[in-house]
Short mmCIF file of C-alpha atoms in Angstrom, two decimals:
data_model
loop_
_atom_site.label_atom_id
_atom_site.label_comp_id
_atom_site.label_asym_id
_atom_site.label_seq_id
_atom_site.Cartn_x
_atom_site.Cartn_y
_atom_site.Cartn_z
CA UNK A 1 0.00 0.00 0.00
CA UNK A 2 1.14 3.51 -0.80
CA UNK A 3 2.69 5.54 2.03
CA UNK A 4 -0.02 8.18 1.58
CA UNK A 5 -2.62 5.72 2.85
CA UNK A 6 -0.76 4.52 5.90
CA UNK A 7 -2.46 6.86 8.36
CA UNK A 8 -5.89 6.84 6.67
CA UNK A 9 -8.71 5.01 8.45
CA UNK A 10 -11.20 2.95 6.45
CA UNK A 11 -14.40 1.11 7.38
CA UNK A 12 -14.95 -2.60 6.75
CA UNK A 13 -16.04 -1.96 3.16
CA UNK A 14 -13.11 0.29 2.31
CA UNK A 15 -14.79 3.69 2.62
CA UNK A 16 -12.88 6.40 4.48
CA UNK A 17 -14.08 7.04 8.02
CA UNK A 18 -13.46 10.78 7.85
CA UNK A 19 -14.16 12.61 4.61
CA UNK A 20 -12.38 15.70 5.96
CA UNK A 21 -9.07 13.83 6.15
CA UNK A 22 -9.13 13.32 2.37
CA UNK A 23 -6.67 14.98 0.01
CA UNK A 24 -6.38 14.64 -3.79
CA UNK A 25 -3.21 12.60 -3.19
CA UNK A 26 -5.16 10.17 -1.02
CA UNK A 27 -7.73 9.98 -3.83
CA UNK A 28 -5.01 9.08 -6.32
CA UNK A 29 -3.65 6.44 -3.97
CA UNK A 30 -7.07 4.84 -3.29
CA UNK A 31 -7.73 4.79 -7.06
CA UNK A 32 -4.39 3.05 -7.58
CA UNK A 33 -5.33 0.28 -5.13
CA UNK A 34 -8.45 -0.25 -7.27
CA UNK A 35 -6.39 -0.33 -10.45
CA UNK A 36 -7.65 3.04 -11.68
CA UNK A 37 -5.46 5.89 -12.97
CA UNK A 38 -7.31 9.16 -12.53
CA UNK A 39 -7.90 11.37 -15.58
CA UNK A 40 -9.63 14.75 -15.91
CA UNK A 41 -12.90 12.95 -16.53
CA UNK A 42 -12.55 11.03 -13.24
CA UNK A 43 -11.98 14.34 -11.48
CA UNK A 44 -15.22 15.77 -12.88
CA UNK A 45 -17.06 13.02 -11.02
CA UNK A 46 -14.90 13.13 -7.88
CA UNK A 47 -15.12 16.89 -7.50
CA UNK A 48 -18.87 16.78 -8.02
CA UNK A 49 -19.25 13.98 -5.45
CA UNK A 50 -17.22 15.92 -2.87
CA UNK A 51 -19.21 19.09 -3.48
CA UNK A 52 -22.50 17.20 -3.06
CA UNK A 53 -21.23 15.56 0.10
CA UNK A 54 -20.26 18.92 1.58
CA UNK A 55 -23.63 20.43 0.75
CA UNK A 56 -25.94 17.50 1.49
CA UNK A 57 -23.99 15.22 3.81
CA UNK A 58 -24.11 12.22 1.51
CA UNK A 59 -22.47 10.92 -1.62
CA UNK A 60 -24.55 11.34 -4.81
CA UNK A 61 -26.31 8.45 -6.51
CA UNK A 62 -25.33 7.30 -9.98
CA UNK A 63 -28.44 8.95 -11.42
CA UNK A 64 -27.63 12.23 -9.69
CA UNK A 65 -24.09 12.23 -11.09
CA UNK A 66 -25.14 11.46 -14.66
CA UNK A 67 -28.04 13.91 -14.56
CA UNK A 68 -26.01 16.79 -13.11
CA UNK A 69 -22.59 16.43 -14.77
CA UNK A 70 -21.75 15.88 -18.45
CA UNK A 71 -20.55 12.34 -17.69
CA UNK A 72 -23.15 9.88 -19.01
CA UNK A 73 -23.94 6.38 -17.76
CA UNK A 74 -21.82 4.63 -20.36
CA UNK A 75 -18.76 6.75 -19.63
CA UNK A 76 -19.06 6.52 -15.87
CA UNK A 77 -19.02 2.72 -16.04
CA UNK A 78 -15.82 2.93 -18.05
CA UNK A 79 -14.30 5.39 -15.59
CA UNK A 80 -15.29 3.55 -12.42
CA UNK A 81 -15.87 -0.12 -13.28
CA UNK A 82 -18.02 -2.12 -10.85
CA UNK A 83 -20.49 0.12 -9.07
CA UNK A 84 -19.60 3.64 -10.26
CA UNK A 85 -21.36 5.54 -7.46
CA UNK A 86 -19.72 3.34 -4.83
CA UNK A 87 -16.27 3.32 -6.44
CA UNK A 88 -16.34 7.09 -7.00
CA UNK A 89 -17.38 7.65 -3.36
CA UNK A 90 -14.51 5.44 -2.21
CA UNK A 91 -11.95 7.37 -4.23
CA UNK A 92 -13.45 10.70 -3.15
CA UNK A 93 -13.05 9.66 0.50
CA UNK A 94 -16.79 9.70 1.19
CA UNK A 95 -18.95 7.26 3.12
CA UNK A 96 -20.99 4.72 1.18
CA UNK A 97 -23.83 6.30 -0.85
CA UNK A 98 -27.12 5.86 0.99
CA UNK A 99 -29.12 5.54 -2.24
CA UNK A 100 -29.92 1.99 -1.17
CA UNK A 101 -32.33 1.65 1.70
CA UNK B 1 -54.77 9.31 7.25
CA UNK B 2 -53.67 12.92 7.66
CA UNK B 3 -57.20 14.22 7.11
CA UNK B 4 -58.58 11.65 9.54
CA UNK B 5 -56.12 12.78 12.19
CA UNK B 6 -56.48 16.52 11.60
CA UNK B 7 -60.25 16.76 11.19
CA UNK B 8 -61.11 16.09 14.85
CA UNK B 9 -58.50 18.50 16.25
CA UNK B 10 -58.74 21.54 13.98
CA UNK B 11 -61.51 24.06 14.68
CA UNK B 12 -63.83 24.03 11.63
CA UNK B 13 -64.51 27.74 12.23
CA UNK B 14 -60.86 28.46 11.52
CA UNK B 15 -59.68 25.69 9.21
CA UNK B 16 -60.83 24.07 6.00
CA UNK B 17 -59.36 20.73 5.08
CA UNK B 18 -59.33 19.94 1.35
CA UNK B 19 -58.11 16.68 -0.17
CA UNK B 20 -57.16 16.78 -3.84
CA UNK B 21 -56.94 13.33 -5.36
CA UNK B 22 -56.91 12.11 -8.92
CA UNK B 23 -58.27 8.67 -8.18
CA UNK B 24 -61.53 7.71 -6.48
CA UNK B 25 -60.22 4.25 -5.76
CA UNK B 26 -57.86 3.36 -2.95
CA UNK B 27 -55.50 0.50 -3.74
CA UNK B 28 -54.18 -1.79 -1.02
CA UNK B 29 -50.76 -1.88 -2.67
CA UNK B 30 -49.24 -4.57 -0.40
CA UNK B 31 -51.87 -6.90 -1.86
CA UNK B 32 -50.58 -6.57 -5.44
CA UNK B 33 -47.86 -9.09 -4.58
CA UNK B 34 -50.42 -11.85 -4.05
CA UNK B 35 -52.36 -11.33 -7.29
CA UNK B 36 -49.92 -13.05 -9.70
CA UNK B 37 -50.13 -16.19 -7.54
CA UNK B 38 -53.91 -16.16 -7.42
CA UNK B 39 -53.94 -15.69 -3.63
CA UNK B 40 -55.80 -12.37 -3.93
CA UNK B 41 -58.19 -11.25 -6.65
CA UNK B 42 -58.21 -7.64 -7.87
CA UNK B 43 -61.43 -7.03 -5.91
CA UNK B 44 -59.56 -7.80 -2.66
CA UNK B 45 -57.29 -4.79 -3.04
CA UNK B 46 -59.60 -1.93 -4.04
CA UNK B 47 -62.12 0.16 -2.15
CA UNK B 48 -63.68 3.54 -2.85
CA UNK B 49 -61.81 6.31 -1.04
CA UNK B 50 -65.00 8.01 0.08
CA UNK B 51 -65.43 5.25 2.71
CA UNK B 52 -62.40 6.62 4.52
CA UNK B 53 -62.88 10.36 4.40
CA UNK B 54 -64.26 12.22 7.43
CA UNK B 55 -67.43 14.24 6.96
CA UNK B 56 -66.06 17.75 7.46
CA UNK B 57 -63.35 17.33 4.81
CA UNK B 58 -63.85 18.54 1.23
CA UNK B 59 -62.70 16.27 -1.56
CA UNK B 60 -61.83 17.43 -5.07
CA UNK B 61 -61.23 14.75 -7.66
CA UNK B 62 -58.67 16.17 -10.06
CA UNK B 63 -55.12 15.92 -11.26
CA UNK B 64 -52.84 18.71 -10.12
CA UNK B 65 -51.29 20.80 -12.84
CA UNK B 66 -48.71 22.49 -10.68
CA UNK B 67 -47.86 23.39 -7.10
CA UNK B 68 -46.59 26.94 -6.67
CA UNK B 69 -44.96 26.90 -3.25
CA UNK B 70 -43.78 30.52 -3.43
CA UNK B 71 -47.37 31.66 -3.95
CA UNK B 72 -48.88 29.07 -1.57
CA UNK B 73 -51.26 27.75 -4.16
CA UNK B 74 -52.11 24.62 -6.11
CA UNK B 75 -53.47 24.73 -9.65
CA UNK B 76 -55.78 21.89 -10.58
CA UNK B 77 -56.35 20.37 -13.99
CA UNK B 78 -60.11 20.28 -13.49
CA UNK B 79 -61.73 23.56 -14.43
CA UNK B 80 -58.44 25.45 -13.96
CA UNK B 81 -59.34 25.75 -10.31
CA UNK B 82 -56.78 27.38 -8.00
CA UNK B 83 -56.55 26.56 -4.30
CA UNK B 84 -54.73 28.86 -1.90
CA UNK B 85 -53.34 27.13 1.18
CA UNK B 86 -51.84 27.96 4.54
CA UNK B 87 -50.46 24.46 4.93
CA UNK B 88 -49.81 21.82 2.30
CA UNK B 89 -49.29 18.12 2.98
CA UNK B 90 -47.75 16.26 0.05
CA UNK B 91 -48.66 12.59 -0.22
CA UNK B 92 -48.17 12.06 -3.94
CA UNK B 93 -46.25 8.81 -3.48
CA UNK B 94 -43.99 7.07 -5.95
CA UNK B 95 -44.66 5.21 -9.16
CA UNK B 96 -42.87 2.89 -11.54
CA UNK B 97 -41.25 4.33 -14.67
CA UNK B 98 -40.54 1.39 -17.01
CA UNK B 99 -39.62 3.81 -19.82
CA UNK B 100 -36.49 4.78 -17.88
CA UNK B 101 -34.91 1.49 -19.04
CA UNK B 102 -34.06 1.15 -22.70
CA UNK B 103 -36.18 -1.51 -24.44
CA UNK B 104 -38.34 -2.31 -21.41
CA UNK B 105 -41.67 -1.22 -22.85
CA UNK B 106 -41.04 -2.35 -26.41
CA UNK B 107 -42.16 -5.69 -27.85
CA UNK B 108 -42.37 -7.73 -24.65
CA UNK B 109 -44.19 -5.40 -22.26
CA UNK B 110 -47.03 -7.28 -20.59
CA UNK B 111 -46.43 -10.20 -22.99
CA UNK B 112 -43.39 -11.80 -21.39
CA UNK B 113 -42.22 -8.75 -19.39
CA UNK B 114 -44.33 -7.72 -16.42
CA UNK B 115 -44.33 -5.53 -13.35
CA UNK B 116 -46.36 -6.29 -10.25
CA UNK B 117 -46.30 -2.78 -8.73
CA UNK B 118 -49.50 -1.81 -10.54
CA UNK B 119 -52.85 -3.57 -10.44
CA UNK B 120 -52.75 -3.89 -14.25
CA UNK B 121 -49.27 -5.43 -14.20
CA UNK B 122 -50.06 -7.86 -11.38
CA UNK B 123 -53.30 -8.95 -13.06
CA UNK B 124 -51.63 -9.43 -16.46
CA UNK B 125 -48.91 -11.51 -14.83
CA UNK B 126 -51.52 -13.62 -13.06
CA UNK B 127 -53.08 -14.44 -16.43
CA UNK B 128 -49.66 -15.24 -17.93
CA UNK B 129 -48.69 -17.60 -15.09
CA UNK B 130 -51.93 -19.55 -15.31
CA UNK B 131 -50.71 -21.48 -18.36
CA UNK B 132 -46.95 -20.91 -18.25
CA UNK B 133 -45.20 -24.26 -18.79
CA UNK B 134 -42.04 -23.13 -16.99
CA UNK B 135 -38.66 -21.77 -18.04
CA UNK B 136 -36.29 -19.13 -16.77
CA UNK B 137 -37.93 -16.46 -14.62
CA UNK B 138 -35.71 -13.45 -14.02
CA UNK B 139 -36.73 -10.94 -11.39
CA UNK B 140 -34.95 -7.65 -11.90
CA UNK B 141 -34.66 -4.58 -9.69
CA UNK B 142 -33.69 -1.72 -11.99
CA UNK B 143 -32.54 0.93 -9.57
CA UNK B 144 -32.80 1.83 -5.89
CA UNK B 145 -34.69 3.15 -4.02
CA UNK B 146 -37.89 1.23 -4.65
CA UNK B 147 -41.21 1.11 -2.89
CA UNK B 148 -41.36 -1.78 -0.42
CA UNK B 149 -37.79 -3.10 -0.84
CA UNK B 150 -38.75 -6.54 0.48
CA UNK B 151 -41.46 -7.16 -2.15
CA UNK B 152 -39.06 -8.55 -4.79
CA UNK B 153 -37.81 -11.16 -2.31
CA UNK B 154 -41.34 -12.05 -1.31
CA UNK B 155 -42.21 -12.44 -4.98
CA UNK B 156 -39.39 -14.96 -5.41
CA UNK B 157 -40.27 -16.89 -2.24
CA UNK B 158 -43.90 -17.05 -3.32
CA UNK B 159 -42.89 -18.06 -6.86
CA UNK B 160 -40.84 -20.93 -5.39
CA UNK B 161 -43.90 -22.06 -3.40
CA UNK B 162 -46.33 -21.49 -6.31
CA UNK B 163 -44.34 -23.62 -8.77
CA UNK B 164 -43.89 -26.32 -6.12
CA UNK B 165 -47.66 -26.46 -5.66
CA UNK B 166 -48.17 -26.75 -9.41
CA UNK B 167 -45.47 -29.44 -9.65
CA UNK B 168 -43.48 -27.22 -12.00
CA UNK B 169 -40.60 -26.24 -9.73
CA UNK B 170 -38.13 -28.53 -11.53
CA UNK B 171 -39.04 -26.81 -14.80
CA UNK B 172 -38.57 -23.28 -13.48
CA UNK B 173 -35.25 -21.54 -12.95
CA UNK B 174 -35.48 -18.54 -10.60
CA UNK B 175 -32.93 -15.74 -10.98
CA UNK B 176 -32.77 -12.52 -8.97
CA UNK B 177 -30.78 -9.58 -10.35
CA UNK B 178 -30.28 -6.56 -8.10
CA UNK B 179 -28.13 -3.42 -8.16
CA UNK B 180 -27.40 -4.07 -4.47
CA UNK B 181 -24.38 -6.08 -3.36
CA UNK B 182 -26.60 -8.65 -1.64
CA UNK B 183 -30.18 -9.78 -1.10
CA UNK B 184 -31.19 -6.70 0.91
CA UNK B 185 -30.07 -3.23 1.87
CA UNK B 186 -29.17 -3.93 5.50
CA UNK B 187 -26.23 -6.32 6.12
CA UNK B 188 -27.68 -8.58 8.84
CA UNK B 189 -31.00 -9.12 7.04
CA UNK B 190 -29.15 -9.47 3.71
CA UNK B 191 -27.28 -12.43 5.22
CA UNK B 192 -30.40 -14.22 6.47
CA UNK B 193 -32.38 -13.52 3.30
CA UNK B 194 -29.44 -14.43 1.06
CA UNK B 195 -29.24 -17.83 2.79
CA UNK B 196 -32.96 -18.32 2.22
CA UNK B 197 -32.57 -17.59 -1.49
CA UNK B 198 -29.82 -20.20 -1.69
CA UNK B 199 -31.87 -22.79 0.24
CA UNK B 200 -34.74 -22.32 -2.17
CA UNK B 201 -32.47 -22.67 -5.18
CA UNK B 202 -32.83 -19.06 -6.29
CA UNK B 203 -29.76 -17.67 -8.05
CA UNK B 204 -28.66 -14.19 -6.90
CA UNK B 205 -26.93 -11.93 -9.43
CA UNK B 206 -25.71 -9.00 -7.32
CA UNK B 207 -24.35 -5.58 -8.38
CA UNK B 208 -26.39 -5.86 -11.58
CA UNK B 209 -27.30 -2.41 -12.90
CA UNK B 210 -29.60 -2.96 -15.83
CA UNK B 211 -28.72 -0.98 -18.97
CA UNK B 212 -31.19 -2.41 -21.46
CA UNK B 213 -33.75 -5.06 -22.26
CA UNK B 214 -33.30 -6.84 -25.59
CA UNK B 215 -36.51 -8.79 -26.03
CA UNK B 216 -35.58 -10.00 -29.53
CA UNK B 217 -32.86 -12.11 -27.87
CA UNK B 218 -34.69 -12.32 -24.52
CA UNK B 219 -31.75 -10.99 -22.53
CA UNK B 220 -31.15 -8.12 -20.15
CA UNK B 221 -27.75 -6.41 -20.20
CA UNK B 222 -26.03 -4.61 -17.36
CA UNK B 223 -23.99 -1.45 -17.78
CA UNK B 224 -20.85 -3.48 -17.12
CA UNK B 225 -21.63 -5.86 -19.98
CA UNK B 226 -23.21 -8.87 -18.24
CA UNK B 227 -26.04 -10.62 -20.09
CA UNK B 228 -28.83 -12.58 -18.42
CA UNK B 229 -31.26 -14.62 -20.50
CA UNK B 230 -34.93 -14.88 -19.56
CA UNK B 231 -38.14 -16.49 -20.73
CA UNK B 232 -40.20 -14.43 -18.32
CA UNK B 233 -38.92 -11.09 -17.03
CA UNK B 234 -40.56 -9.65 -13.93
CA UNK B 235 -39.21 -6.19 -13.31
CA UNK B 236 -39.28 -3.57 -10.62
CA UNK B 237 -38.63 -0.57 -12.87
CA UNK B 238 -37.13 2.69 -11.64
CA UNK B 239 -39.38 4.21 -8.97
CA UNK B 240 -39.90 7.95 -9.15
CA UNK B 241 -41.98 10.57 -7.41
CA UNK B 242 -45.08 12.00 -9.03
CA UNK B 243 -44.92 13.92 -12.31
CA UNK B 244 -46.55 16.91 -10.61
CA UNK B 245 -43.45 17.23 -8.42
CA UNK B 246 -41.32 17.45 -11.54
CA UNK B 247 -43.72 19.94 -13.17
CA UNK B 248 -43.53 22.04 -10.01
CA UNK B 249 -39.73 21.79 -9.92
CA UNK B 250 -39.91 20.64 -6.31
CA UNK B 251 -38.07 17.33 -6.51
CA UNK B 252 -34.63 15.79 -6.67
CA UNK B 253 -33.35 13.77 -9.66
CA UNK B 254 -36.00 11.11 -8.97
CA UNK B 255 -38.80 13.63 -8.34
CA UNK B 256 -38.76 12.99 -4.60
CA UNK B 257 -39.39 16.08 -2.47
CA UNK B 258 -36.44 17.11 -0.25
CA UNK B 259 -37.66 16.54 3.31
CA UNK B 260 -36.17 16.95 6.77
CA UNK B 261 -35.77 13.31 7.75
CA UNK B 262 -36.57 13.86 11.44
CA UNK B 263 -39.30 16.55 11.37
CA UNK B 264 -40.92 15.68 7.98
CA UNK B 265 -41.06 19.37 7.10
CA UNK B 266 -40.07 20.37 3.57
CA UNK B 267 -36.38 21.31 3.41
CA UNK B 268 -37.35 24.48 1.53
CA UNK B 269 -40.81 25.61 2.62
CA UNK B 270 -41.85 25.73 6.24
CA UNK B 271 -45.59 25.35 5.56
CA UNK B 272 -45.14 22.21 3.44
CA UNK B 273 -45.02 18.73 5.00
CA UNK B 274 -44.34 15.43 3.33
CA UNK B 275 -45.65 12.01 4.28
CA UNK B 276 -44.74 8.61 2.87
CA UNK B 277 -42.82 7.81 -0.27
CA UNK B 278 -43.27 11.24 -1.91
CA UNK B 279 -40.30 12.54 0.07
CA UNK B 280 -36.58 11.76 -0.04
CA UNK B 281 -36.21 10.61 3.58
CA UNK B 282 -33.62 7.82 3.59
CA UNK B 283 -35.91 5.13 4.97
CA UNK B 284 -37.93 2.42 3.26
CA UNK B 285 -40.63 3.59 0.90
CA UNK B 286 -43.18 1.41 2.66
CA UNK B 287 -46.67 1.74 4.08
CA UNK B 288 -45.52 1.04 7.63
CA UNK B 289 -43.17 4.01 7.38
CA UNK B 290 -45.99 6.34 6.30
CA UNK B 291 -47.95 5.12 9.31
CA UNK B 292 -45.05 5.75 11.72
CA UNK B 293 -44.55 9.19 10.17
CA UNK B 294 -48.16 10.16 10.74
CA UNK B 295 -48.11 11.03 14.45
CA UNK B 296 -44.84 12.96 14.15
CA UNK B 297 -46.10 14.92 11.14
CA UNK B 298 -49.42 15.83 12.78
CA UNK B 299 -47.78 16.91 16.03
CA UNK B 300 -45.24 19.02 14.17
CA UNK B 301 -47.88 20.71 12.01
CA UNK B 302 -49.94 21.52 15.11
CA UNK B 303 -46.83 22.86 16.84
CA UNK B 304 -46.01 24.99 13.81
CA UNK B 305 -49.54 26.44 13.84
CA UNK B 306 -48.83 27.56 17.42
CA UNK B 307 -45.51 29.12 16.42
CA UNK B 308 -43.40 26.35 17.99
CA UNK B 309 -40.41 24.59 16.43
CA UNK B 310 -41.06 21.14 14.96
CA UNK B 311 -39.57 18.26 16.96
CA UNK B 312 -37.09 15.87 15.33
CA UNK B 313 -39.00 12.79 16.42
CA UNK B 314 -39.14 10.62 13.32
CA UNK B 315 -36.51 7.90 13.53
CA UNK B 316 -36.98 6.20 10.15
CA UNK B 317 -38.90 3.33 11.74
CA UNK B 318 -39.94 0.61 9.28
CA UNK B 319 -41.60 -2.69 10.01
CA UNK B 320 -42.13 -5.24 7.28
CA UNK B 321 -43.64 -8.68 7.12
CA UNK B 322 -41.80 -10.71 4.51
CA UNK B 323 -43.91 -13.50 3.10
CA UNK B 324 -41.56 -16.43 2.59
CA UNK B 325 -43.85 -19.03 1.03
CA UNK B 326 -45.32 -22.28 2.36
CA UNK B 327 -47.46 -20.27 4.83
CA UNK B 328 -44.48 -18.83 6.64
CA UNK B 329 -43.22 -15.31 7.04
CA UNK B 330 -40.42 -13.20 8.50
CA UNK B 331 -40.80 -9.88 10.30
CA UNK B 332 -38.16 -7.15 10.28
CA UNK B 333 -38.16 -3.97 12.36
CA UNK B 334 -35.56 -1.22 11.87
CA UNK B 335 -34.86 2.52 11.66
CA UNK B 336 -32.29 5.03 10.37
CA UNK B 337 -29.60 3.84 12.77
CA UNK B 338 -30.43 0.28 13.77
CA UNK B 339 -30.57 -2.49 11.19
CA UNK B 340 -33.06 -5.38 11.47
CA UNK B 341 -32.18 -7.58 14.46
CA UNK B 342 -33.50 -10.88 15.74
CA UNK B 343 -35.90 -10.93 18.72
CA UNK B 344 -39.63 -10.83 19.46
CA UNK B 345 -42.22 -8.20 18.50
CA UNK B 346 -44.11 -6.18 19.70
CA UNK B 347 -43.89 -7.57 23.24
CA UNK B 348 -40.26 -8.22 24.27
CA UNK B 349 -39.62 -11.93 24.80
CA UNK B 350 -43.26 -12.79 24.08
CA UNK B 351 -44.00 -11.74 20.56
CA UNK B 352 -46.14 -13.24 19.18
CA UNK B 353 -44.06 -12.32 16.14
CA UNK B 354 -40.46 -13.49 15.66
CA UNK B 355 -38.01 -11.01 14.19
CA UNK B 356 -35.65 -11.92 11.36
CA UNK B 357 -36.77 -15.55 11.54
CA UNK B 358 -39.32 -17.62 9.62
CA UNK B 359 -42.53 -18.55 11.43
CA UNK B 360 -46.13 -19.44 10.63
CA UNK B 361 -47.38 -16.75 13.05
CA UNK B 362 -45.60 -14.09 10.98
CA UNK B 363 -47.43 -15.35 7.90
CA UNK B 364 -50.79 -15.04 9.64
CA UNK B 365 -49.77 -11.57 10.80
CA UNK B 366 -49.19 -10.59 7.20
CA UNK B 367 -52.48 -12.06 6.02
CA UNK B 368 -54.53 -10.36 8.76
CA UNK B 369 -52.82 -7.07 8.05
CA UNK B 370 -55.19 -6.36 5.15
CA UNK B 371 -58.08 -6.16 7.63
CA UNK B 372 -56.11 -3.91 9.97
CA UNK B 373 -55.18 -1.68 7.04
CA UNK B 374 -58.73 -1.16 5.78
CA UNK B 375 -60.39 -0.97 9.18
CA UNK B 376 -57.88 0.80 11.42
CA UNK B 377 -54.92 2.40 9.67
CA UNK B 378 -56.62 4.31 6.85
CA UNK B 379 -59.01 5.79 9.35
CA UNK B 380 -56.09 7.12 11.37
CA UNK B 381 -56.51 4.54 14.15
CA UNK B 382 -53.79 3.42 16.54
CA UNK B 383 -51.64 0.30 16.55
CA UNK B 384 -50.71 -1.16 19.95
CA UNK B 385 -47.13 0.11 19.82
CA UNK B 386 -45.22 3.40 19.53
CA UNK B 387 -44.18 5.08 16.28
CA UNK B 388 -40.55 5.10 17.37
CA UNK B 389 -38.60 1.87 17.13
CA UNK B 390 -37.91 0.01 20.39
CA UNK B 391 -34.79 -2.02 21.19
CA UNK B 392 -36.61 -4.05 23.87
CA UNK B 393 -36.68 -7.76 23.14
CA UNK B 394 -33.99 -7.62 20.46
CA UNK B 395 -30.47 -8.91 20.55
CA UNK B 396 -27.65 -7.36 18.57
#
């Protein structure tokens, strides 16, 4: 694991415990552990997710991301393979999206 | 329910209560689940709404064109009528939107692709199943959140029982595709319910976000490229709030109204209150939740009328019977902070209902609930337990 992540605390599912402790470098390092190299397009999603989290206290759903940013569903699956909303939240240092109740 | 609660306590000299509704019929939506399996008939789940409306409440049957919260008025479709309000309670619910998924409503819709969240869908599926010789039944949840998140599981458990009864179970493959990572949203219940799926021979395809339906090949495809073949597709399409919320620009990306999750007041307008699945409160979109919201909402509206602050008393309490087939059921009880736990309900240690565990008593609880619903709940009556969740009688 990268040195940047040594002092970062994660929950059992790999989401950061404290979103405030996040830095872009930590984001890069988390992405690397997931096999993702961040591009400008990734940052569109990550920055949006962080902004939403700050304003609303939770990570945005997939639908919210694709409806609000110019990243569409097809692209976001290429950017964040697996569950894009979950993976993006992980990289952005946010807790798990609560879209699922 | 709100009108039934408010009518006796508001002075008719000072207040008028008006219900605007587009449908004269009330649907017992939990009953839709039983229609495909011929346990209920359509007549079991409908009653005229007028049976449930108190005398001093006006009713206007009309669609709503638009709500104008800045002007405190509602414009109706019928006769271009305009209603000014001091307080507005929004109970516009949620609905399925099959058109949100590419290909869903094309060639197969209600031929070999069905929903059971509408009376029409459930009835059409009932007719289809009557003579279905068997094959691969795929149950798909398109997107969360959905109304009554346990209903898809119940459908599968009942399907397992139904095909057993008809001596077709060996000819039917049951597959469950869900965007969730497991059988349910809450980890402990997901474990128990996931084990039950496995015991019943139901295949779980998790993390499956449907991208399109291709009915020419009879497959559904996920956004990450997985393909699942079906003979019969039963879908829970995307659930969204009412179109009037979108027209009024009052909703989030799914047309759910932003709501304070503890006071049930609108996040934007202090004289607007939201009950049930019309709002974006992060709890289950289930009837039990609307019932538990009721007392908190009424108290907070009455407090607001007296110039007092609303109290943050709603805890997200949900309570769901899960029909598990073969005349058994499971009961789960949870809120915003506490996931479903095992134990007894409502009396600690006594029950009679068992939590997070199959029992015949739970099944009979579910079946008698229809009577309670029509005769007590819709009229604003009380259940013998508090709206807030209790930890008594549960073990973590």
